[in-house]
């Protein structure tokens, strides 16, 4: 028998901790006004930003119908390859009884009616199975807070979930308005009319009125209340794959991304930022470029809470600007963090994972007692590095600050409301004077929530009133000035009894807070460590397994390296920690990894079904070639459950992933093809990180600079991917943009152990 090296404090203050969290959120609510938060927002009323053309009718905030019958859906979320423009359009078209071939989409304007309230409602630090009064109240208050703030944002795999109710309601309401308009024109009762494929039918007379013919009259109808929605059994579009509405333009090259913006008189800007986090600018000698052909300006940009100190060159072409930038003689003030080193940071984290103050995120039973005298004791420390987003479209923003005091932007972004606020601040004008145009995003993954490039582009454009300027970051600037996924160290301990059952579980995670870091950039005065950030421990504090005596806690750190949301956020590393450690527990118990998990999921039928299907479809237990192995991992995140089995070969001393079998239960798959595509993309994204991804800092500088030393998965490394969808119903509507990422790394690492007997406890995987 092995004794635990130290004990835990008994976690007896859970209700008090919940009260403190509640007090913090309610305090914020009171600052805005509880009455405003509790007041439901009208999500159908047409905002002033929507103006109809001559033959158009605008029916609610979500759609317009033209005289030729074209239906244009307002999309409040940003399309970055996840298929959201198609899925949200399907919600409207289903309830509208529209012909989907006549459906188009356009980016919704910045207006409070399009706010993403779900992303706020899911930000509370409560387990999904916590149905206590405090948890329910806080989720409701946060959701209402999201409605009140009116922030349009794409993230947290919430786009479809947030749009599910209002956009279906918009379609049903518009259908009712069209029926009322048709009945009025024909002089019949509404009950005598029906709809089918974009037309109102009056069967007694055999008359058919197309939606386009009725659009203007229908728009004049009062918006009715509480129109019933279709039952799932009558869906004709939802649940069936539809042609992607954005695909044709992306295939034929007519799609426009931020970097494709071309305006009369457009100039280009290249930028160089202080290489040391938190540094400044001392001097710039531009004598070598002054008067050169094409060079229009050299702009000094001071550091702000959002962006680093920088120098930009504005020229007639981007490469002219980039070449001129290289000729500048710049002296940087390296500031107080010139000695920052991620090796030293990791050592500090490893020490903090052993002892010191921490905040509990989940506690039950008395794990200290179980760890004190176990039959079998396990202790493992894990590491995950900083990671960059490395989206394929370079970071860019086009801005013009006009002489009339207005500002207009063209920028791929995930939060146009925040872009508007930050641009207004940078331009020194009211936000109502800022127009934000959001083209397609060439990759987001959380990176384009940030507003650094917006603030810089506006600062440059202010120096050249009336002239549009397109700021483009080089790949080197992108990798060295990202808002990275946090570095994290975790220590997991567990006690097993003589039968192999886990009797105590303790997880202690060390790292920065993405939410606190983003808040400090956007609203420095509001930055605080008071409230818990669920992203720091998600994937560890909310495990679905039966662990009656458990404690999950977090040690919050502050570093000069900025961090931000990265696809699946905390789940991306905490699932790696937890699922690898769970495999270690299974081995210590002498049990098969699938069987071990099945026992722990006995009370979780949805999770168990996903696990079983993954094992079945992967051929778990079937023979593999010599040098091959299988590993499994499961994660419940963003309302969905995903299990993956990775088949791996060790070749030339490194893992080669041949096959990944993925099973997802997202409740109801609105557009199954998009679900499959998102799982495939998530797995490739996760494999890039697991096999290659690492950002390191020496002397306060990021060492990596481009794809030669920050590698992405190449075609030769890509595995065969099989995706299977389990449908459990509308009561469990989950996201799909991120849940495919968390299980990949632990599944691969567990497969490596199955082959070699070696435990992988640090990423990227190194043999």
XYZ file of C-alpha atoms in Angstrom:
767
model
C 0.000 0.000 0.000
C 1.299 3.458 -0.950
C 0.372 6.451 1.184
C -0.493 9.837 -0.240
C 2.326 12.351 0.299
C 0.042 15.057 1.667
C -3.542 15.680 2.701
C -6.246 18.075 1.597
C -8.394 20.476 3.502
C -11.891 19.044 3.769
C -14.109 20.984 1.340
C -16.960 22.017 3.564
C -17.771 25.474 2.255
C -19.492 24.705 -1.040
C -22.720 26.639 -0.255
C -20.669 29.632 0.863
C -18.597 29.547 -2.311
C -21.770 29.442 -4.370
C -23.094 32.422 -2.453
C -19.925 34.412 -3.189
C -20.220 33.679 -6.900
C -23.890 34.585 -6.820
C -23.171 37.804 -4.944
C -20.571 38.810 -7.523
C -22.879 38.287 -10.490
C -25.886 39.812 -8.771
C -23.709 42.776 -7.864
C -23.017 43.265 -11.540
C -26.689 42.882 -12.255
C -27.574 45.575 -9.741
C -25.067 47.918 -11.357
C -27.047 47.669 -14.602
C -30.406 47.335 -12.989
C -32.011 44.016 -12.153
C -35.251 45.164 -13.722
C -33.506 45.533 -17.068
C -31.954 42.079 -16.869
C -35.193 40.382 -15.953
C -37.094 42.164 -18.689
C -37.238 39.928 -21.786
C -35.959 41.510 -24.966
C -38.206 41.608 -28.022
C -36.261 39.479 -30.501
C -38.612 40.008 -33.446
C -38.915 43.794 -33.668
C -37.209 45.200 -36.765
C -34.165 47.346 -35.875
C -33.743 50.736 -37.494
C -30.612 49.473 -39.252
C -32.730 47.312 -41.579
C -34.252 49.327 -44.425
C -36.269 47.633 -47.212
C -35.673 48.122 -50.916
C -38.615 49.172 -53.094
C -40.162 45.744 -53.629
C -39.052 44.201 -50.356
C -40.922 43.432 -47.212
C -39.066 43.080 -43.918
C -40.856 40.528 -41.780
C -39.354 40.636 -38.273
C -35.701 41.366 -37.563
C -34.608 38.129 -39.166
C -35.717 38.068 -42.779
C -36.672 40.064 -45.811
C -38.589 38.891 -48.869
C -38.087 40.480 -52.278
C -40.672 40.781 -55.027
C -39.048 37.934 -56.975
C -39.523 35.612 -53.997
C -35.933 35.667 -52.797
C -35.797 35.243 -49.020
C -32.813 36.823 -47.323
C -32.076 35.727 -43.765
C -30.225 38.009 -41.387
C -27.313 36.051 -39.900
C -26.180 37.428 -36.525
C -23.150 35.115 -36.214
C -19.956 35.080 -38.225
C -19.260 32.432 -40.852
C -15.765 31.033 -40.447
C -16.226 27.667 -42.083
C -18.601 26.132 -39.537
C -21.672 26.400 -41.788
C -23.604 28.728 -39.491
C -25.067 30.738 -42.380
C -26.714 27.588 -43.708
C -27.890 26.151 -40.392
C -29.451 29.401 -39.163
C -31.127 29.974 -42.525
C -32.603 26.487 -42.245
C -34.255 27.430 -38.934
C -36.099 30.316 -40.559
C -36.905 28.461 -43.769
C -38.338 25.453 -41.933
C -40.953 27.439 -40.038
C -41.596 29.721 -43.013
C -42.363 26.791 -45.352
C -39.877 28.308 -47.759
C -38.295 26.827 -50.839
C -34.687 26.556 -49.618
C -33.434 27.078 -53.158
C -34.766 30.672 -52.894
C -33.048 31.374 -49.563
C -30.056 33.683 -49.324
C -28.271 35.225 -46.353
C -26.588 38.440 -45.361
C -24.650 39.507 -42.307
C -26.980 41.130 -39.802
C -26.212 44.724 -38.820
C -24.891 45.533 -35.378
C -28.052 45.750 -33.291
C -29.018 44.578 -29.810
C -31.793 42.325 -31.132
C -29.102 39.999 -32.482
C -27.299 39.604 -29.160
C -25.917 36.210 -28.195
C -27.391 35.695 -24.725
C -26.592 31.974 -24.591
C -22.856 32.601 -24.503
C -23.380 34.558 -21.281
C -25.809 32.079 -19.775
C -23.276 29.269 -20.136
C -20.422 31.213 -18.568
C -21.347 30.414 -14.966
C -18.973 28.173 -13.024
C -21.527 25.488 -12.208
C -21.486 21.854 -13.251
C -24.015 20.963 -15.977
C -25.759 18.619 -13.542
C -26.011 21.272 -10.826
C -29.718 22.084 -10.645
C -29.564 23.870 -7.308
C -31.592 27.046 -6.877
C -28.438 29.160 -6.915
C -27.211 27.591 -10.149
C -30.560 28.021 -11.887
C -30.903 31.644 -10.786
C -27.386 32.523 -11.856
C -27.773 30.947 -15.278
C -31.009 32.856 -15.780
C -29.503 36.147 -14.629
C -26.463 35.729 -16.854
C -28.684 34.942 -19.840
C -30.749 38.062 -19.193
C -27.545 40.040 -18.725
C -26.460 38.871 -22.173
C -29.743 40.085 -23.633
C -29.415 43.441 -21.896
C -25.823 44.064 -22.984
C -26.810 43.268 -26.555
C -23.408 41.912 -27.607
C -23.234 40.090 -30.917
C -20.584 37.400 -30.607
C -19.704 34.080 -32.174
C -18.106 31.557 -29.849
C -18.692 28.858 -27.295
C -20.415 26.729 -29.951
C -23.555 28.740 -29.195
C -24.508 30.105 -32.620
C -27.175 27.548 -33.445
C -28.299 27.091 -29.862
C -28.861 30.803 -29.369
C -30.641 31.114 -32.712
C -32.810 28.024 -32.261
C -35.780 29.734 -30.601
C -35.819 33.286 -32.043
C -35.050 32.334 -35.630
C -37.626 29.550 -35.740
C -40.084 31.950 -34.129
C -39.204 34.549 -36.754
C -39.955 32.099 -39.549
C -43.254 31.028 -38.000
C -44.253 34.647 -37.370
C -43.434 35.696 -40.936
C -45.499 32.766 -42.234
C -48.462 33.943 -40.132
C -48.053 37.479 -41.498
C -48.002 36.156 -45.074
C -51.124 34.102 -44.421
C -52.878 37.152 -42.985
C -51.888 39.269 -45.992
C -53.090 36.605 -48.448
C -56.391 36.170 -46.622
C -56.966 39.930 -46.648
C -56.248 40.169 -50.371
C -58.505 37.231 -51.235
C -61.224 38.230 -48.789
C -61.179 34.820 -47.074
C -60.421 33.574 -43.600
C -56.854 32.712 -42.634
C -58.021 29.219 -41.681
C -58.820 28.487 -45.333
C -55.232 29.157 -46.371
C -52.056 27.071 -46.118
C -48.441 27.439 -47.188
C -46.068 25.323 -49.259
C -42.633 25.993 -50.763
C -42.789 29.764 -50.714
C -46.435 30.330 -51.527
C -49.813 30.731 -49.827
C -52.458 28.330 -51.143
C -56.223 28.786 -51.048
C -57.526 25.342 -51.847
C -61.252 26.212 -52.231
C -60.497 28.609 -55.103
C -57.301 26.966 -56.281
C -55.467 30.283 -56.042
C -51.749 30.472 -55.279
C -49.978 33.627 -54.105
C -46.183 33.606 -54.067
C -44.445 35.028 -51.012
C -42.769 37.644 -53.197
C -46.169 38.958 -54.331
C -47.287 39.297 -50.710
C -44.083 40.571 -49.118
C -44.868 44.283 -48.858
C -48.428 43.690 -47.659
C -47.261 41.086 -45.150
C -44.650 43.461 -43.734
C -47.455 45.926 -42.971
C -49.248 43.333 -40.843
C -48.844 43.609 -37.065
C -46.337 41.120 -35.637
C -48.469 38.429 -33.967
C -47.547 36.904 -30.623
C -46.813 33.300 -29.618
C -47.139 31.556 -32.968
C -46.781 27.804 -32.339
C -43.745 26.094 -33.837
C -43.616 22.858 -35.793
C -43.266 19.525 -34.041
C -40.019 17.728 -34.959
C -42.001 15.023 -36.767
C -43.147 17.560 -39.348
C -39.706 18.971 -40.164
C -38.908 18.907 -43.866
C -35.522 20.707 -43.740
C -34.152 20.389 -40.218
C -32.271 17.170 -39.639
C -31.566 16.744 -43.355
C -28.336 17.957 -44.940
C -28.783 20.976 -47.211
C -26.425 22.598 -49.743
C -24.112 25.050 -47.975
C -25.198 28.584 -48.865
C -21.631 29.904 -48.653
C -19.964 27.114 -50.592
C -20.466 28.148 -54.235
C -18.818 31.538 -53.707
C -15.902 29.948 -51.871
C -15.397 27.439 -54.675
C -15.610 29.893 -57.574
C -13.546 32.558 -55.834
C -16.220 35.225 -55.552
C -16.368 35.004 -51.744
C -14.892 38.048 -50.073
C -12.803 37.868 -46.932
C -11.400 40.797 -44.993
C -8.114 40.704 -46.851
C -10.009 40.918 -50.189
C -11.490 44.357 -49.465
C -10.708 46.852 -52.210
C -11.858 50.471 -51.980
C -11.119 53.541 -54.119
C -7.858 55.117 -52.987
C -6.991 52.191 -50.700
C -3.558 52.233 -49.080
C -1.837 49.377 -47.285
C -0.093 49.240 -43.938
C 2.487 46.811 -42.571
C 3.241 46.733 -38.869
C 6.034 45.784 -36.496
C 5.213 45.473 -32.793
C 7.499 45.504 -29.793
C 8.891 41.960 -29.630
C 8.784 41.871 -25.815
C 5.448 41.568 -24.047
C 4.677 44.789 -22.197
C 7.460 46.755 -23.868
C 7.332 50.169 -25.507
C 8.772 52.279 -28.287
C 11.774 54.548 -27.713
C 12.604 55.900 -31.136
C 12.196 55.426 -34.882
C 14.597 56.599 -37.556
C 12.706 56.664 -40.847
C 15.327 58.534 -42.872
C 16.017 55.449 -45.012
C 12.442 55.356 -46.316
C 11.444 58.999 -46.283
C 10.480 60.085 -49.796
C 10.651 56.566 -51.256
C 8.196 55.853 -54.049
C 4.911 54.546 -52.745
C 5.614 55.215 -49.055
C 2.977 57.558 -47.690
C 3.523 57.619 -43.921
C 5.333 56.133 -40.946
C 2.971 55.923 -37.971
C 3.980 55.424 -34.345
C 1.334 53.553 -32.342
C 1.566 53.693 -28.538
C 0.799 50.639 -26.421
C -2.748 50.277 -25.143
C -4.501 47.705 -23.001
C -5.554 46.052 -26.257
C -2.414 46.166 -28.388
C 1.358 46.423 -28.174
C 3.481 49.456 -28.997
C 4.130 49.395 -32.725
C 5.368 51.140 -35.837
C 3.449 50.961 -39.118
C 4.380 51.984 -42.637
C 1.603 53.059 -45.022
C 2.257 52.648 -48.736
C 0.583 52.170 -52.100
C 1.113 48.389 -51.884
C 1.558 45.945 -49.044
C 4.982 44.715 -50.119
C 6.196 48.294 -50.481
C 5.060 48.889 -46.914
C 6.672 45.672 -45.689
C 10.000 46.400 -47.380
C 10.047 49.948 -46.018
C 9.273 48.605 -42.549
C 12.408 46.457 -42.686
C 14.533 49.534 -43.358
C 13.400 51.458 -40.311
C 15.817 51.753 -37.423
C 13.668 51.094 -34.367
C 14.770 51.156 -30.746
C 12.378 49.350 -28.414
C 11.956 49.802 -24.704
C 11.899 46.154 -23.614
C 10.209 46.962 -20.328
C 9.971 44.820 -17.190
C 9.347 41.449 -18.875
C 12.464 41.134 -21.011
C 13.580 38.197 -18.892
C 10.370 36.191 -19.109
C 11.006 32.544 -19.897
C 8.434 29.768 -20.287
C 10.809 27.132 -18.877
C 10.988 29.106 -15.646
C 7.229 29.664 -15.805
C 6.658 25.927 -16.061
C 8.808 25.290 -12.982
C 6.755 27.828 -11.019
C 3.567 26.160 -12.163
C 4.797 22.726 -11.146
C 5.551 24.046 -7.663
C 2.128 25.705 -7.421
C 0.488 22.428 -8.443
C 1.853 20.838 -5.264
C 1.079 23.415 -2.584
C -0.275 26.884 -1.972
C -3.628 28.673 -2.127
C -6.209 27.620 -4.714
C -9.903 28.125 -5.460
C -12.267 25.169 -5.486
C -14.518 24.766 -8.538
C -16.089 21.452 -7.606
C -16.142 19.593 -4.312
C -18.031 16.614 -2.979
C -17.540 14.189 -0.129
C -14.194 14.013 1.646
C -11.356 13.260 -0.787
C -8.762 14.068 1.894
C -9.815 11.023 3.876
C -9.694 8.737 0.860
C -6.268 9.963 -0.223
C -4.799 9.572 3.244
C -4.707 5.760 3.336
C -5.550 4.214 -0.048
C -5.104 0.647 -1.234
C -3.579 2.105 -4.390
C -2.438 5.703 -4.884
C -1.810 7.479 -8.192
C -0.091 10.831 -8.625
C 0.604 12.411 -12.031
C 1.596 15.870 -13.236
C 0.648 17.061 -16.721
C 1.698 19.978 -18.917
C 0.140 21.838 -21.838
C 1.996 24.667 -23.600
C 0.879 27.997 -24.954
C -0.701 27.611 -28.381
C -1.310 30.105 -31.191
C -4.470 30.215 -33.267
C -2.610 30.406 -36.597
C -5.717 31.037 -38.707
C -5.006 30.810 -42.424
C -6.246 34.296 -43.316
C -3.687 36.771 -41.970
C -4.904 39.191 -39.325
C -6.166 42.305 -41.111
C -8.506 45.267 -40.884
C -9.474 48.002 -43.326
C -10.460 51.318 -41.749
C -11.391 54.804 -42.892
C -11.872 57.736 -40.529
C -13.817 60.353 -42.433
C -13.660 64.080 -42.022
C -17.335 64.150 -40.976
C -16.421 62.342 -37.757
C -17.535 58.880 -38.818
C -15.545 55.681 -39.073
C -16.111 52.573 -41.178
C -14.423 49.191 -40.843
C -14.152 46.009 -42.891
C -12.787 43.282 -40.657
C -13.245 39.569 -40.113
C -14.338 39.390 -36.502
C -16.249 37.273 -34.011
C -17.784 40.124 -32.030
C -18.912 43.127 -34.117
C -20.350 44.873 -31.065
C -16.941 44.846 -29.389
C -15.285 45.936 -32.630
C -17.631 48.890 -32.768
C -16.918 49.873 -29.167
C -13.143 49.595 -29.508
C -13.046 51.409 -32.836
C -15.086 54.260 -31.393
C -12.693 54.542 -28.481
C -9.672 54.535 -30.790
C -11.255 57.139 -33.091
C -12.499 59.305 -30.237
C -16.108 59.245 -31.443
C -19.453 57.796 -30.357
C -20.030 54.158 -31.269
C -23.136 55.153 -33.268
C -20.737 56.822 -35.700
C -18.933 53.545 -36.412
C -20.056 51.169 -39.165
C -18.765 47.600 -38.976
C -18.750 45.394 -42.078
C -18.047 41.720 -41.385
C -16.916 39.671 -44.400
C -16.158 35.939 -44.303
C -13.526 34.882 -41.780
C -10.594 32.837 -43.030
C -10.387 31.049 -39.687
C -11.279 32.336 -36.260
C -10.961 29.735 -33.481
C -11.383 32.527 -30.910
C -8.609 34.754 -32.291
C -10.977 37.174 -33.999
C -12.755 38.002 -30.768
C -9.757 40.244 -30.132
C -9.716 43.891 -31.227
C -5.980 44.637 -31.365
C -5.822 44.947 -35.157
C -8.957 47.135 -35.106
C -7.460 49.611 -32.648
C -4.238 49.760 -34.664
C -5.999 50.193 -38.015
C -8.112 53.049 -36.675
C -5.042 54.692 -35.129
C -3.338 54.600 -38.551
C -6.446 55.767 -40.420
C -6.784 58.760 -38.058
C -3.454 59.998 -39.385
C -4.853 59.964 -42.935
C -8.435 61.317 -42.729
C -10.714 60.216 -45.528
C -8.296 57.596 -46.835
C -9.061 53.892 -46.417
C -6.109 51.924 -45.061
C -5.812 48.142 -44.957
C -3.572 46.932 -42.158
C -2.191 43.417 -42.646
C -0.121 41.542 -40.099
C 2.658 39.308 -41.392
C 2.606 35.690 -40.255
C 5.520 36.512 -37.971
C 3.527 39.256 -36.258
C 0.543 36.920 -35.976
C 2.465 34.140 -34.220
C 4.446 36.479 -31.973
C 1.552 38.727 -30.938
C -1.357 36.351 -30.549
C -3.580 35.990 -27.505
C -2.546 32.435 -26.832
C -4.212 29.419 -25.349
C -2.919 29.367 -21.757
C -0.002 27.293 -20.613
C -1.213 24.980 -17.864
C 0.171 22.464 -15.399
C -2.101 20.042 -13.582
C -1.546 17.572 -10.797
C -4.051 14.736 -10.487
C -4.213 12.342 -7.560
C -6.511 9.406 -7.034
C -7.097 6.641 -4.520
C -8.313 3.190 -5.585
C -9.681 0.497 -3.323
C -8.803 -3.190 -3.557
C -11.465 -3.742 -6.252
C -10.099 -0.983 -8.483
C -12.856 1.512 -7.698
C -11.850 5.184 -7.458
C -12.518 6.276 -3.878
C -10.980 9.763 -3.978
C -10.037 12.210 -6.725
C -8.136 15.477 -6.550
C -7.288 17.726 -9.488
C -5.274 20.925 -9.105
C -4.741 23.054 -12.219
C -2.431 26.041 -12.560
C -2.726 28.721 -15.231
C -4.069 32.024 -16.456
C -7.674 33.014 -17.025
C -8.762 33.714 -20.597
C -11.792 35.672 -19.433
C -9.819 37.852 -17.014
C -7.169 38.476 -19.665
C -9.735 39.518 -22.284
C -11.561 41.722 -19.785
C -8.293 43.448 -18.879
C -7.723 44.219 -22.556
C -11.216 45.477 -23.319
C -12.245 47.041 -19.988
C -9.139 47.486 -17.826
C -11.077 49.137 -15.000
C -13.423 46.148 -14.802
C -10.602 43.595 -14.586
C -10.897 41.556 -11.414
C -10.101 38.139 -9.995
C -13.275 38.136 -7.914
C -15.413 35.923 -10.131
C -14.437 32.425 -11.105
C -13.672 31.724 -14.757
C -15.126 28.342 -15.649
C -12.787 28.055 -18.639
C -9.830 27.520 -16.303
C -11.166 24.149 -15.118
C -13.825 23.093 -17.643
C -13.125 19.540 -18.689
C -11.918 18.762 -15.167
C -14.443 20.172 -12.685
C -17.467 19.023 -14.723
C -16.521 15.427 -15.496
C -19.519 13.120 -16.092
C -17.956 10.212 -14.203
C -19.172 8.960 -10.823
C -16.519 10.356 -8.465
C -18.319 10.808 -5.138
C -15.286 12.060 -3.149
C -13.646 14.695 -5.301
C -12.079 18.139 -5.373
C -11.122 20.192 -8.413
C -9.342 23.469 -7.800
C -7.446 26.099 -9.707
C -4.433 28.289 -9.015
C -4.823 31.562 -10.902
C -1.634 33.079 -12.301
C -0.814 36.355 -14.008
C 1.821 36.453 -16.729
C 2.910 39.033 -19.304
C 1.916 36.611 -22.089
C -1.639 37.525 -23.187
C -4.096 34.633 -23.359
C -7.463 34.258 -25.033
C -10.103 31.826 -26.179
C -8.785 28.990 -28.358
C -11.035 26.383 -29.965
C -12.730 24.528 -27.051
C -10.869 26.776 -24.553
C -10.221 25.004 -21.223
C -11.583 21.692 -22.467
C -8.697 21.565 -24.951
C -6.142 20.913 -22.210
C -8.159 19.831 -19.165
C -9.686 16.921 -21.109
C -6.155 15.840 -22.011
C -5.214 15.871 -18.329
C -8.339 14.120 -17.057
C -8.770 11.473 -19.757
C -5.102 10.466 -19.705
C -5.193 10.207 -15.904
C -8.386 8.164 -16.081
C -6.564 5.713 -18.356
C -3.826 5.503 -15.741
C -6.459 4.667 -13.143
C -7.881 1.953 -15.403
C -4.424 0.412 -15.810
C -3.825 0.553 -12.054
C -7.155 -1.222 -11.549
C -6.185 -3.857 -14.093
C -9.209 -3.019 -16.235
C -9.814 -2.290 -19.904
C -10.125 1.499 -20.496
C -13.599 1.186 -22.033
C -14.900 -1.139 -19.323
C -13.480 1.116 -16.631
C -15.273 4.143 -18.073
C -18.506 2.199 -18.513
C -18.655 1.526 -14.785
C -18.125 5.215 -14.003
C -20.847 6.217 -16.493
C -23.491 3.784 -15.284
C -25.792 6.650 -14.286
C -25.174 8.641 -17.487
C -27.039 6.847 -20.310
C -26.281 9.394 -23.037
C -22.566 9.332 -22.303
C -22.556 5.569 -22.043
C -24.255 5.194 -25.409
C -21.679 7.451 -27.078
C -18.821 5.524 -25.461
C -20.258 2.165 -26.502
C -20.807 3.240 -30.090
C -17.241 4.555 -30.337
C -15.906 1.243 -29.060
C -18.156 -0.741 -31.400
C -17.506 1.271 -34.566
C -13.745 1.322 -33.964
C -13.538 -2.427 -33.429
C -12.235 -1.951 -29.907
C -10.362 -5.064 -28.849
C -9.886 -6.408 -32.390
C -6.310 -7.269 -33.407
C -4.100 -4.558 -34.904
C -0.808 -4.791 -36.810
C 2.380 -4.993 -34.760
C 3.405 -1.584 -33.443
C -0.158 -0.249 -33.533
C -2.474 0.579 -30.664
C -5.852 2.104 -29.847
C -6.697 4.789 -27.336
C -10.049 6.191 -26.268
C -11.233 9.432 -24.705
C -14.591 11.026 -23.978
C -15.567 14.630 -23.385
C -18.847 16.377 -22.633
C -18.527 19.993 -23.703
C -20.706 22.801 -25.053
C -23.829 20.711 -24.571
C -22.561 17.801 -26.679
C -20.900 14.476 -25.897
C -18.036 13.193 -28.037
C -15.997 9.995 -27.792
C -13.040 9.243 -30.036
C -10.877 6.216 -30.647
C -7.481 6.804 -32.234
C -5.521 4.089 -34.023
C -1.829 4.922 -33.850
C 1.390 3.433 -35.108
C 4.834 4.252 -33.775
C 7.027 4.774 -36.818
C 10.584 6.095 -36.734
C 10.142 6.926 -33.076
C 7.061 9.104 -33.476
C 3.307 8.544 -33.472
C 1.506 8.296 -36.785
C -2.280 8.503 -36.439
C -3.924 6.255 -39.023
C -7.588 6.435 -38.059
C -9.889 8.344 -35.748
C -13.407 7.121 -35.067
C -15.602 9.884 -33.654
C -19.101 9.607 -32.184
C -21.073 12.726 -31.271
C -24.386 13.227 -29.527
C -25.332 16.865 -30.091
C -28.969 16.173 -29.304
C -30.384 17.017 -32.713
C -28.225 17.436 -35.805
C -29.842 20.301 -37.723
C -27.495 19.928 -40.707
C -25.770 16.520 -40.440
C -23.177 17.227 -43.144
C -21.976 20.280 -41.243
C -21.730 18.241 -38.041
C -19.496 15.730 -39.810
C -17.375 18.507 -41.307
C -16.930 20.175 -37.924
C -15.829 16.933 -36.295
C -13.315 16.345 -39.090
C -11.966 19.891 -38.846
C -11.799 19.755 -35.060
C -9.802 16.520 -35.141
C -7.287 17.881 -37.651
C -6.999 21.081 -35.601
C -6.445 19.082 -32.403
C -3.889 16.759 -33.998
C -1.846 19.759 -35.164
C -1.635 20.889 -31.562
C -1.053 17.439 -30.057
C 1.727 16.482 -32.436
C 3.396 19.823 -33.140
C 1.904 22.824 -31.348
C 4.005 24.792 -28.871
C 4.702 28.477 -28.268
C 7.776 29.164 -26.156
C 9.079 32.454 -24.783
C 12.727 33.354 -24.182
C 13.933 36.803 -23.092
C 10.334 37.980 -23.207
C 10.009 37.073 -26.901
C 8.068 34.351 -28.675
C 10.560 32.065 -30.384
C 8.301 30.724 -33.133
C 7.801 32.857 -36.218
C 6.124 30.956 -39.062
C 4.895 27.550 -40.140
C 8.413 26.119 -40.354
C 8.685 26.191 -36.565
C 4.974 26.253 -35.672
C 3.852 23.305 -37.737
C 0.345 22.369 -38.733
C -0.725 18.858 -39.669
C 0.263 18.078 -43.234
C -1.746 15.990 -45.727
C 0.598 13.029 -45.298
C -0.111 12.997 -41.555
C -3.888 13.296 -41.788
C -5.736 10.164 -40.644
C -8.860 8.549 -41.985
C -11.737 10.014 -39.968
C -15.103 8.353 -39.408
C -17.894 10.374 -37.819
C -21.068 8.863 -36.404
C -23.959 10.998 -35.146
C -26.212 9.911 -32.299
C -29.495 11.820 -32.075
C -30.950 12.089 -28.560
C -33.569 14.773 -29.198
C -34.280 18.472 -28.935
C -34.014 18.435 -25.140
C -30.243 18.165 -25.533
C -29.388 20.656 -28.278
C -25.610 20.996 -28.212
C -22.889 22.799 -30.126
C -20.610 21.251 -32.745
C -17.932 23.839 -33.581
C -15.668 22.930 -30.672
C -16.650 19.616 -28.998
C -14.646 17.523 -31.483
C -11.330 18.997 -30.328
C -10.976 17.945 -26.636
C -10.910 14.122 -26.925
C -8.334 13.896 -29.723
C -5.067 14.469 -27.860
C -5.856 12.102 -24.957
C -7.096 9.403 -27.345
C -3.783 9.560 -29.215
C -1.725 9.637 -25.999
C -3.634 6.678 -24.585
C -2.947 4.794 -27.819
C 0.771 5.540 -27.479
C 0.685 3.976 -24.026
C -1.115 0.921 -25.397
C 1.797 0.420 -27.822
C 4.810 1.409 -25.746
C 3.729 1.338 -22.107
C 4.920 4.941 -21.863
C 2.629 7.607 -20.419
C 2.514 10.904 -22.310
C 1.924 13.650 -19.748
C 3.109 16.668 -21.705
C 2.191 18.129 -25.075
C 3.213 18.222 -27.831
C 3.837 14.468 -27.901
C 7.522 13.650 -27.784
C 8.704 10.079 -27.617
